[in-house]
PDB file of C-alpha atoms and ligand atoms in Angstrom:
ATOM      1  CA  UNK A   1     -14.059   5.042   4.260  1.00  0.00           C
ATOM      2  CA  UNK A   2     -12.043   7.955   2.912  1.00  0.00           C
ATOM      3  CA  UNK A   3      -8.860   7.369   2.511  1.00  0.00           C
ATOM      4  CA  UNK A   4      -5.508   8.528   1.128  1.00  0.00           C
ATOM      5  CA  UNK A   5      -2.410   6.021   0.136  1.00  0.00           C
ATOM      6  CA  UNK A   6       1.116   7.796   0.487  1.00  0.00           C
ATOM      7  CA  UNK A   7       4.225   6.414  -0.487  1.00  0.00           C
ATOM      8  CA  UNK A   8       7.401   6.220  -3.077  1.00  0.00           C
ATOM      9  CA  UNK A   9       6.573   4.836  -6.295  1.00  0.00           C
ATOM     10  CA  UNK A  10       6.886   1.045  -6.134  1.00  0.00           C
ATOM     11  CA  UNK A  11       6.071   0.818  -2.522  1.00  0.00           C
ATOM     12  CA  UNK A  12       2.575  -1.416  -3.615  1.00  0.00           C
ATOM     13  CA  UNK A  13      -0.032   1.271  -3.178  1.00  0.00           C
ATOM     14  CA  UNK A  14      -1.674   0.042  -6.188  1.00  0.00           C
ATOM     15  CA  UNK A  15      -1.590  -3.063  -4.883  1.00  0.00           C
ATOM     16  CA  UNK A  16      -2.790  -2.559  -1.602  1.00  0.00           C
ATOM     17  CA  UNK A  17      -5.350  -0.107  -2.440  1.00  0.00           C
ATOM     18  CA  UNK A  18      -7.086  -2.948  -4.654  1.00  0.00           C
ATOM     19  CA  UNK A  19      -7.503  -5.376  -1.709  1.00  0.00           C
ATOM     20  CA  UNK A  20      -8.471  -2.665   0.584  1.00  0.00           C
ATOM     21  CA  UNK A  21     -11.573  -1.591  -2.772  1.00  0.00           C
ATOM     22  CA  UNK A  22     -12.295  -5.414  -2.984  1.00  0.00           C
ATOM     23  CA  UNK A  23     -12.847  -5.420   0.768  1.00  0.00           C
ATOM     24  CA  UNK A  24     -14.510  -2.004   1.681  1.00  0.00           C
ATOM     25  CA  UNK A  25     -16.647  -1.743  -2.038  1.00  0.00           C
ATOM     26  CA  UNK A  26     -15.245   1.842  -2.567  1.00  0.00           C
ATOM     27  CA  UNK A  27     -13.552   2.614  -5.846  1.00  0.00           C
ATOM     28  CA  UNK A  28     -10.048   2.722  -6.060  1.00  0.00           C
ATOM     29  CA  UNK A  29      -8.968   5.951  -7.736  1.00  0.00           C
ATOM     30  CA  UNK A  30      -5.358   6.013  -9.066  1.00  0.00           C
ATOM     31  CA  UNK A  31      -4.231   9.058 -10.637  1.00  0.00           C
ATOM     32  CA  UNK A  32      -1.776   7.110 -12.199  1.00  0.00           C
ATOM     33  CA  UNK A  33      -3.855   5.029 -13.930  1.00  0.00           C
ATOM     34  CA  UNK A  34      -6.544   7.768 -15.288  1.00  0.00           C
ATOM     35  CA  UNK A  35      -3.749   9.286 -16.513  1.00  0.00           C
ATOM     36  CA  UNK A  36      -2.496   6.104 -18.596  1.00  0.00           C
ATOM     37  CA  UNK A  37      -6.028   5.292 -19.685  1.00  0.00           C
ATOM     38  CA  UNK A  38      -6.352   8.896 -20.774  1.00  0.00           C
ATOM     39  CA  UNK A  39      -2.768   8.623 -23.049  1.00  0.00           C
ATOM     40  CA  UNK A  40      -4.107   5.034 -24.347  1.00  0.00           C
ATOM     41  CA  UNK A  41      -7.457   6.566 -25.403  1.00  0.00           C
ATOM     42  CA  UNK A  42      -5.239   9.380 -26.749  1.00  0.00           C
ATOM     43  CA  UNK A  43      -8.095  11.910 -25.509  1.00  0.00           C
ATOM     44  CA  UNK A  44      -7.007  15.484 -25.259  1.00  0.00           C
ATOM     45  CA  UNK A  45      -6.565  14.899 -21.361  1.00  0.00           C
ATOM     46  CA  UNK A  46      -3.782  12.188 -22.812  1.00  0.00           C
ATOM     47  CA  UNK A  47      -2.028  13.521 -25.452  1.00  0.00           C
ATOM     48  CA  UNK A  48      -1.278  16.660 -22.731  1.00  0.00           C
ATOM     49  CA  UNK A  49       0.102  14.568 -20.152  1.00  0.00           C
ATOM     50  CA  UNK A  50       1.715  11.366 -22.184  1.00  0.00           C
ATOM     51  CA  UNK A  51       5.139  13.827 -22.046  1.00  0.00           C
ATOM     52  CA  UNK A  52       4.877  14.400 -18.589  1.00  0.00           C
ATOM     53  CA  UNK A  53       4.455  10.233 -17.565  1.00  0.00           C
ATOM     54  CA  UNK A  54       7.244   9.327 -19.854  1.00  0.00           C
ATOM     55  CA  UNK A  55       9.747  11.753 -17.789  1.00  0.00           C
ATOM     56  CA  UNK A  56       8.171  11.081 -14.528  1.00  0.00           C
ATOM     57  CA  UNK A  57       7.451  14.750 -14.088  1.00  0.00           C
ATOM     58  CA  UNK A  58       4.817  15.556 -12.156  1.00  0.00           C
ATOM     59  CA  UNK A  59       1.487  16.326 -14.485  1.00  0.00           C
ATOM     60  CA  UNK A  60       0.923  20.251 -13.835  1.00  0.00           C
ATOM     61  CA  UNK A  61      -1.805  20.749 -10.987  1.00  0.00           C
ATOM     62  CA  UNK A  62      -4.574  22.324 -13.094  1.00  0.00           C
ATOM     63  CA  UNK A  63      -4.713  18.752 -15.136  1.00  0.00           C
ATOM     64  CA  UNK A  64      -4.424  16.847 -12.209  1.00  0.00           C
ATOM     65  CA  UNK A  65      -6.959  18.782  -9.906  1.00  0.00           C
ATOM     66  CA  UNK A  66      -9.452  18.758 -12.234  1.00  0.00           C
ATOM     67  CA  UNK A  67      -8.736  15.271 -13.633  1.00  0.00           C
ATOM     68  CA  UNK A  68      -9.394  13.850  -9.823  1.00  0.00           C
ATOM     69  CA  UNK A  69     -12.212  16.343  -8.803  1.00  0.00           C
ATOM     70  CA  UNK A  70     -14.087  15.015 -12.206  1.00  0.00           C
ATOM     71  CA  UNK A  71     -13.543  11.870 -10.227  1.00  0.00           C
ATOM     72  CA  UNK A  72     -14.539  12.190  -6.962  1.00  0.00           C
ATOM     73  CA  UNK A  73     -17.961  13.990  -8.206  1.00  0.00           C
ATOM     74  CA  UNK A  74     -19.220  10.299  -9.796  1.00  0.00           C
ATOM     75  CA  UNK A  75     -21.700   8.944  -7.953  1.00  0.00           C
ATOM     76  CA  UNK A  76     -19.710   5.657  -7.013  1.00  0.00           C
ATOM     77  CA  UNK A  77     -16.925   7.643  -5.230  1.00  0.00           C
ATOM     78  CA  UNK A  78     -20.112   9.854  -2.505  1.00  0.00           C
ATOM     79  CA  UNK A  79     -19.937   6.602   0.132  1.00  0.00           C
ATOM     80  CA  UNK A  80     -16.224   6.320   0.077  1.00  0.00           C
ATOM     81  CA  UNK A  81     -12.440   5.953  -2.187  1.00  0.00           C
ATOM     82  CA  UNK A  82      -9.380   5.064  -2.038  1.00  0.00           C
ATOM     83  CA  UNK A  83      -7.203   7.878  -3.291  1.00  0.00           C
ATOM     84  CA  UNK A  84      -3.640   6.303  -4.468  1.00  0.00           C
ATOM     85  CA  UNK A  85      -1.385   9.045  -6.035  1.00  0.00           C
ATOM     86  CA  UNK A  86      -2.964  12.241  -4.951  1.00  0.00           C
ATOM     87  CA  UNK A  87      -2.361  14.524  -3.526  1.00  0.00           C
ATOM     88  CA  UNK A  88       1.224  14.249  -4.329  1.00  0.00           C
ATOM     89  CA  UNK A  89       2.207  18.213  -3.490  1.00  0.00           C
ATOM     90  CA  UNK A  90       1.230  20.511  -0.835  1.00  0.00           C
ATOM     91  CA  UNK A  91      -0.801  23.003  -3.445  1.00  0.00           C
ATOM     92  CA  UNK A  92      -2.872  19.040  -4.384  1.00  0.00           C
ATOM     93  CA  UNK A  93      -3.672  18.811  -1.008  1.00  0.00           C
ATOM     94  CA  UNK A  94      -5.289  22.119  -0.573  1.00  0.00           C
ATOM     95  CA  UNK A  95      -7.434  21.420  -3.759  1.00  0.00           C
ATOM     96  CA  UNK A  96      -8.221  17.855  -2.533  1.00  0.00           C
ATOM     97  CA  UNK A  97      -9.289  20.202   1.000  1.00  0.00           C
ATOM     98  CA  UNK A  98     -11.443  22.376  -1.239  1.00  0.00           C
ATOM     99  CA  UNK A  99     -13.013  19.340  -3.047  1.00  0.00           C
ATOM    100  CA  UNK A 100     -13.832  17.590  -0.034  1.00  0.00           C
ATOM    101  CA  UNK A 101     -15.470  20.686   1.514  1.00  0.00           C
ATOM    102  CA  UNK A 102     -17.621  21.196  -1.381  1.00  0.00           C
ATOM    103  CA  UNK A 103     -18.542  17.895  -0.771  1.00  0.00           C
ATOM    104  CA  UNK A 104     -19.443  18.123   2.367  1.00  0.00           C
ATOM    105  CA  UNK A 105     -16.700  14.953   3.206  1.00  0.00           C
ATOM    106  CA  UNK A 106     -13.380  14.510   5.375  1.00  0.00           C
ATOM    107  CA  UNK A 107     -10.775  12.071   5.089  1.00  0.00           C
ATOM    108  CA  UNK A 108     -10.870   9.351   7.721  1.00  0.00           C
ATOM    109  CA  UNK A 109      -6.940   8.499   7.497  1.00  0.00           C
ATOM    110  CA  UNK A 110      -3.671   8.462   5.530  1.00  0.00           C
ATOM    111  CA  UNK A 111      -1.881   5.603   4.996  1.00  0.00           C
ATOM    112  CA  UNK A 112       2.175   6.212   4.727  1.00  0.00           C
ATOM    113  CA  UNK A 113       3.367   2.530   2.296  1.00  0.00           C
ATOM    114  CA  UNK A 114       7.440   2.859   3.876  1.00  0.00           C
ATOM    115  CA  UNK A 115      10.026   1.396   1.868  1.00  0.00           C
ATOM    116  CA  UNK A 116      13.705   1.979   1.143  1.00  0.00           C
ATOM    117  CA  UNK A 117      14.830   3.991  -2.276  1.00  0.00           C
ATOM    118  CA  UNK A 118      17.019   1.195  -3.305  1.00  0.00           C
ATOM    119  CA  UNK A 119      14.265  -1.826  -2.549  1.00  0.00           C
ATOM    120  CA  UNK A 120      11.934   0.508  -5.282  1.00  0.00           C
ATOM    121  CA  UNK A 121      14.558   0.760  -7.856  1.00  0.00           C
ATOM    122  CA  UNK A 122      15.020  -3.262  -7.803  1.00  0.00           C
ATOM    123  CA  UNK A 123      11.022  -3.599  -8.113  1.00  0.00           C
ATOM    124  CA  UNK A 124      10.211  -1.160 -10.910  1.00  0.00           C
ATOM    125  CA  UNK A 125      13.059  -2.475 -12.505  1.00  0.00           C
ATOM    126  CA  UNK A 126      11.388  -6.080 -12.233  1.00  0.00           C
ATOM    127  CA  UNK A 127       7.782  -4.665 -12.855  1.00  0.00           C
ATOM    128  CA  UNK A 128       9.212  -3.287 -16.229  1.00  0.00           C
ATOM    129  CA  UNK A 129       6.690  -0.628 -16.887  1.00  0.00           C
ATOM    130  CA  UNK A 130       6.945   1.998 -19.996  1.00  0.00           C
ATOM    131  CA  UNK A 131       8.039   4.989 -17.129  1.00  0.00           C
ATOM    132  CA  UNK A 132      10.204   2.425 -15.450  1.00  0.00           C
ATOM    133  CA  UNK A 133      13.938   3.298 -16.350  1.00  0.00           C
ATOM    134  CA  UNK A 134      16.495   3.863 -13.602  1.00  0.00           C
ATOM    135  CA  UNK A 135      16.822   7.166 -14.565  1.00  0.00           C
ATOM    136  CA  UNK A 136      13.198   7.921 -14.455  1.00  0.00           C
ATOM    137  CA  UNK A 137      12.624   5.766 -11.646  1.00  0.00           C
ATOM    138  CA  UNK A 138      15.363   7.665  -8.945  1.00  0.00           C
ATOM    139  CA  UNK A 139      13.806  11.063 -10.608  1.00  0.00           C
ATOM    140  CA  UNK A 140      10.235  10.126  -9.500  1.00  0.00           C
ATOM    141  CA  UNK A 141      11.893   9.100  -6.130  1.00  0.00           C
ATOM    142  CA  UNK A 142      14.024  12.779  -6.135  1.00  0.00           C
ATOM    143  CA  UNK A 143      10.266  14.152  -6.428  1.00  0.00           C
ATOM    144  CA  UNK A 144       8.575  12.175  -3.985  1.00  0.00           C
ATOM    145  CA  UNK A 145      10.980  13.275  -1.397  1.00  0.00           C
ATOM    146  CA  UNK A 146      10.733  16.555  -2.101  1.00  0.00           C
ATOM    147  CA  UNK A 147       7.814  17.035  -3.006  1.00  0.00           C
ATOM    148  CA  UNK A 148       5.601  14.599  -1.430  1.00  0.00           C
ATOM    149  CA  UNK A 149       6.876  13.461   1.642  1.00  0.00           C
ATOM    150  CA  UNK A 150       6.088  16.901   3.334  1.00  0.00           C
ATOM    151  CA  UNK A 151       2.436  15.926   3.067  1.00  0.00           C
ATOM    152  CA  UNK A 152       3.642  13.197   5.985  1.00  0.00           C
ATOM    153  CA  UNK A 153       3.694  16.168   8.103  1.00  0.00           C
ATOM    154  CA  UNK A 154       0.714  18.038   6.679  1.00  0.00           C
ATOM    155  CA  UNK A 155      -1.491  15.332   7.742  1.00  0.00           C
ATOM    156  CA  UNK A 156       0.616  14.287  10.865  1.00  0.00           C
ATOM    157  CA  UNK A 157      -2.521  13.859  12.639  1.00  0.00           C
ATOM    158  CA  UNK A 158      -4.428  11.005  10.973  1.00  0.00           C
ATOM    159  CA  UNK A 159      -1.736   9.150   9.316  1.00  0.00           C
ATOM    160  CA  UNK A 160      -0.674   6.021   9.838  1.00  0.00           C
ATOM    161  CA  UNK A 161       2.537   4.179   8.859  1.00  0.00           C
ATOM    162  CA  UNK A 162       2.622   0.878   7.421  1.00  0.00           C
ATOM    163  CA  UNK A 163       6.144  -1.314   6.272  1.00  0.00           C
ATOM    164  CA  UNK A 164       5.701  -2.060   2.854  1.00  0.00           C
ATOM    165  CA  UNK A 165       8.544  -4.391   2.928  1.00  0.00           C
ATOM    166  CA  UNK A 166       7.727  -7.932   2.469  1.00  0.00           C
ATOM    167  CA  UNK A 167       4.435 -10.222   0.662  1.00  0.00           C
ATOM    168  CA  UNK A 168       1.110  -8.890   0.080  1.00  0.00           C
ATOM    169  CA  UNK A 169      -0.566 -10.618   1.896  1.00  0.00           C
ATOM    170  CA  UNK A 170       1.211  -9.322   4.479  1.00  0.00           C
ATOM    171  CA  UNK A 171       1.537  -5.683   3.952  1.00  0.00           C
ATOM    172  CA  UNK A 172      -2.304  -6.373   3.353  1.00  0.00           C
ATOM    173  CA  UNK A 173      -2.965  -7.449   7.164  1.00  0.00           C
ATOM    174  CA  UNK A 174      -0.202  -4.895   8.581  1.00  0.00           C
ATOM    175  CA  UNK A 175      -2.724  -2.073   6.956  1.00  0.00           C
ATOM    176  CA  UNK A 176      -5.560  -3.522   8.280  1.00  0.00           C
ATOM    177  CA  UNK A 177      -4.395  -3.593  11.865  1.00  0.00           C
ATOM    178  CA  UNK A 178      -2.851   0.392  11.047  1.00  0.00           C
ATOM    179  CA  UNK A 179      -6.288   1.412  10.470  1.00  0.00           C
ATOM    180  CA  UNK A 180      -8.164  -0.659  13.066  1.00  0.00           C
ATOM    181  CA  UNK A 181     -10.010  -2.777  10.790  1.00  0.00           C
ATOM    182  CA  UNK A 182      -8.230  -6.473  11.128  1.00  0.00           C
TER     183      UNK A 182
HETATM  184  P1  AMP B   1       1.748   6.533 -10.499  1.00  0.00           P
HETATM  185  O1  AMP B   1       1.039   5.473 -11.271  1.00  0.00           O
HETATM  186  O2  AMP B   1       0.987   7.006  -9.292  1.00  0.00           O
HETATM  187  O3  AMP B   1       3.155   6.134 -10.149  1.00  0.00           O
HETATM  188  O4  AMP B   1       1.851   7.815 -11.456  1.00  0.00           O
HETATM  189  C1  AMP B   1       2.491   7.742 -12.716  1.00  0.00           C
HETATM  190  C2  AMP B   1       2.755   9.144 -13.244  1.00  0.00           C
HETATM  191  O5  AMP B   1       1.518   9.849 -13.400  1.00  0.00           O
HETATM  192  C3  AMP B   1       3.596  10.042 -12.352  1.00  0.00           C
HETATM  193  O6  AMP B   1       4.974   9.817 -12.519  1.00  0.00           O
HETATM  194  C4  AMP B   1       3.178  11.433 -12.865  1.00  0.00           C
HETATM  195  O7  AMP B   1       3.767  11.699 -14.120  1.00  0.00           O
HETATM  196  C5  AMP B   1       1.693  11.241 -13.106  1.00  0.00           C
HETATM  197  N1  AMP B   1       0.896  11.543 -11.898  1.00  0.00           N
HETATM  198  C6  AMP B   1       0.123  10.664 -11.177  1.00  0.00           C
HETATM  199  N2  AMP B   1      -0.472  11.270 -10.141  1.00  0.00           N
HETATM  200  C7  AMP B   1      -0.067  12.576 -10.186  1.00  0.00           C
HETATM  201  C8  AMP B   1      -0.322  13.706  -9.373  1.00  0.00           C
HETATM  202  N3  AMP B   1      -1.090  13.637  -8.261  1.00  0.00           N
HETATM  203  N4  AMP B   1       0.260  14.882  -9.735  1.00  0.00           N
HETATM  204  C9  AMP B   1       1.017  14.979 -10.832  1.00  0.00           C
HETATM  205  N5  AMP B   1       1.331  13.945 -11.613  1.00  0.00           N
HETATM  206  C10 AMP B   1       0.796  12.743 -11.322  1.00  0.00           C
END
């Protein structure tokens, strides 16, 4: 089970990819949050980057590329992940390509999380997270849609679409049926 979790920021992904880990037993691999361990930890990788979450600017690729491939290589990740957060840009998903191929793997699917711009702003706001500011929140939207959202099309061929609108438990079993596995 290889697969990749698309979406807006706030649309659950983290969420979702959790109870998909629990139920598969493949790691869930959030960009996102090896970034924040790395800025708690204040490692090298962290004090590089911290700038970049507080904005909501993407993290430049070289960071980020080599940041997930160091990921991907551990042995837990060789039967299976969930990848939530990358690729988030056309030039990631070419690197995630290369990474794969050197691995000898494919991705199995893409999972698009669909929710509207406004619904996100109301639940970051709630969640109340450090990067979580209107401002920054509708910037990190701005850059999903630009910059993201074309990797819909990219991978047009195995991705499905899921409505991220309602409880988990639902969005949960609406994923399940997308990818055949209810
Ligand atoms: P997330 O937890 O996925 O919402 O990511 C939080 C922040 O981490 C983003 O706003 C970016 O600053 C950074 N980040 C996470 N994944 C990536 C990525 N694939 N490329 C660049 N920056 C990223």
């Amino acid at each position: 089970m290889r697969l990749l979790l698309l979406g807006p920021p706030g649309a659950g992904k983290g969420t979702q990819a959790a109870l998909l880990s629990e139920k598969f037993g493949v790691p869930h691999i959030s960009t996102g949050d090896l970034f924040r361990n790395n800025i708690a930890r204040e490692t090298p990788l962290g004090l590089a980057t911290k700038e970049y979450l507080e904005a909501g600017e993407l993290v430049p690729a070289e960071l980020t590329v080599e940041m997930t491939r160091n990921r991907l290589l551990e042995p837990d990740a060789s039967n299976g992940f969930l990848l939530d957060g990358f690729p988030r840009t056309i030039v990631q998903a070419d690197a995630l390509a290369s990474i794969l191929a050197e691995l000898g793997q494919g991705l199995d699917a893409v999972l698009e999380f669909r929710i509207d711009d406004d619904l996100v702003v109301r639940r970051m706001l709630a969640r109340g997270r450090a990067d979580d500011s209107e401002t920054v929140i509708r910037h990190r939207l701005r850059i999903y849609h630009n910059e993201t959202r074309p990797l819909l099309d990219h991978y047009a061929d195995r991705t499905a679409s899921v409505d991220a609108v309602g409880d988990v438990a639902a969005v949960h079993q609406r994923t399940l049926v997308s990818i055949g596995a209810s």
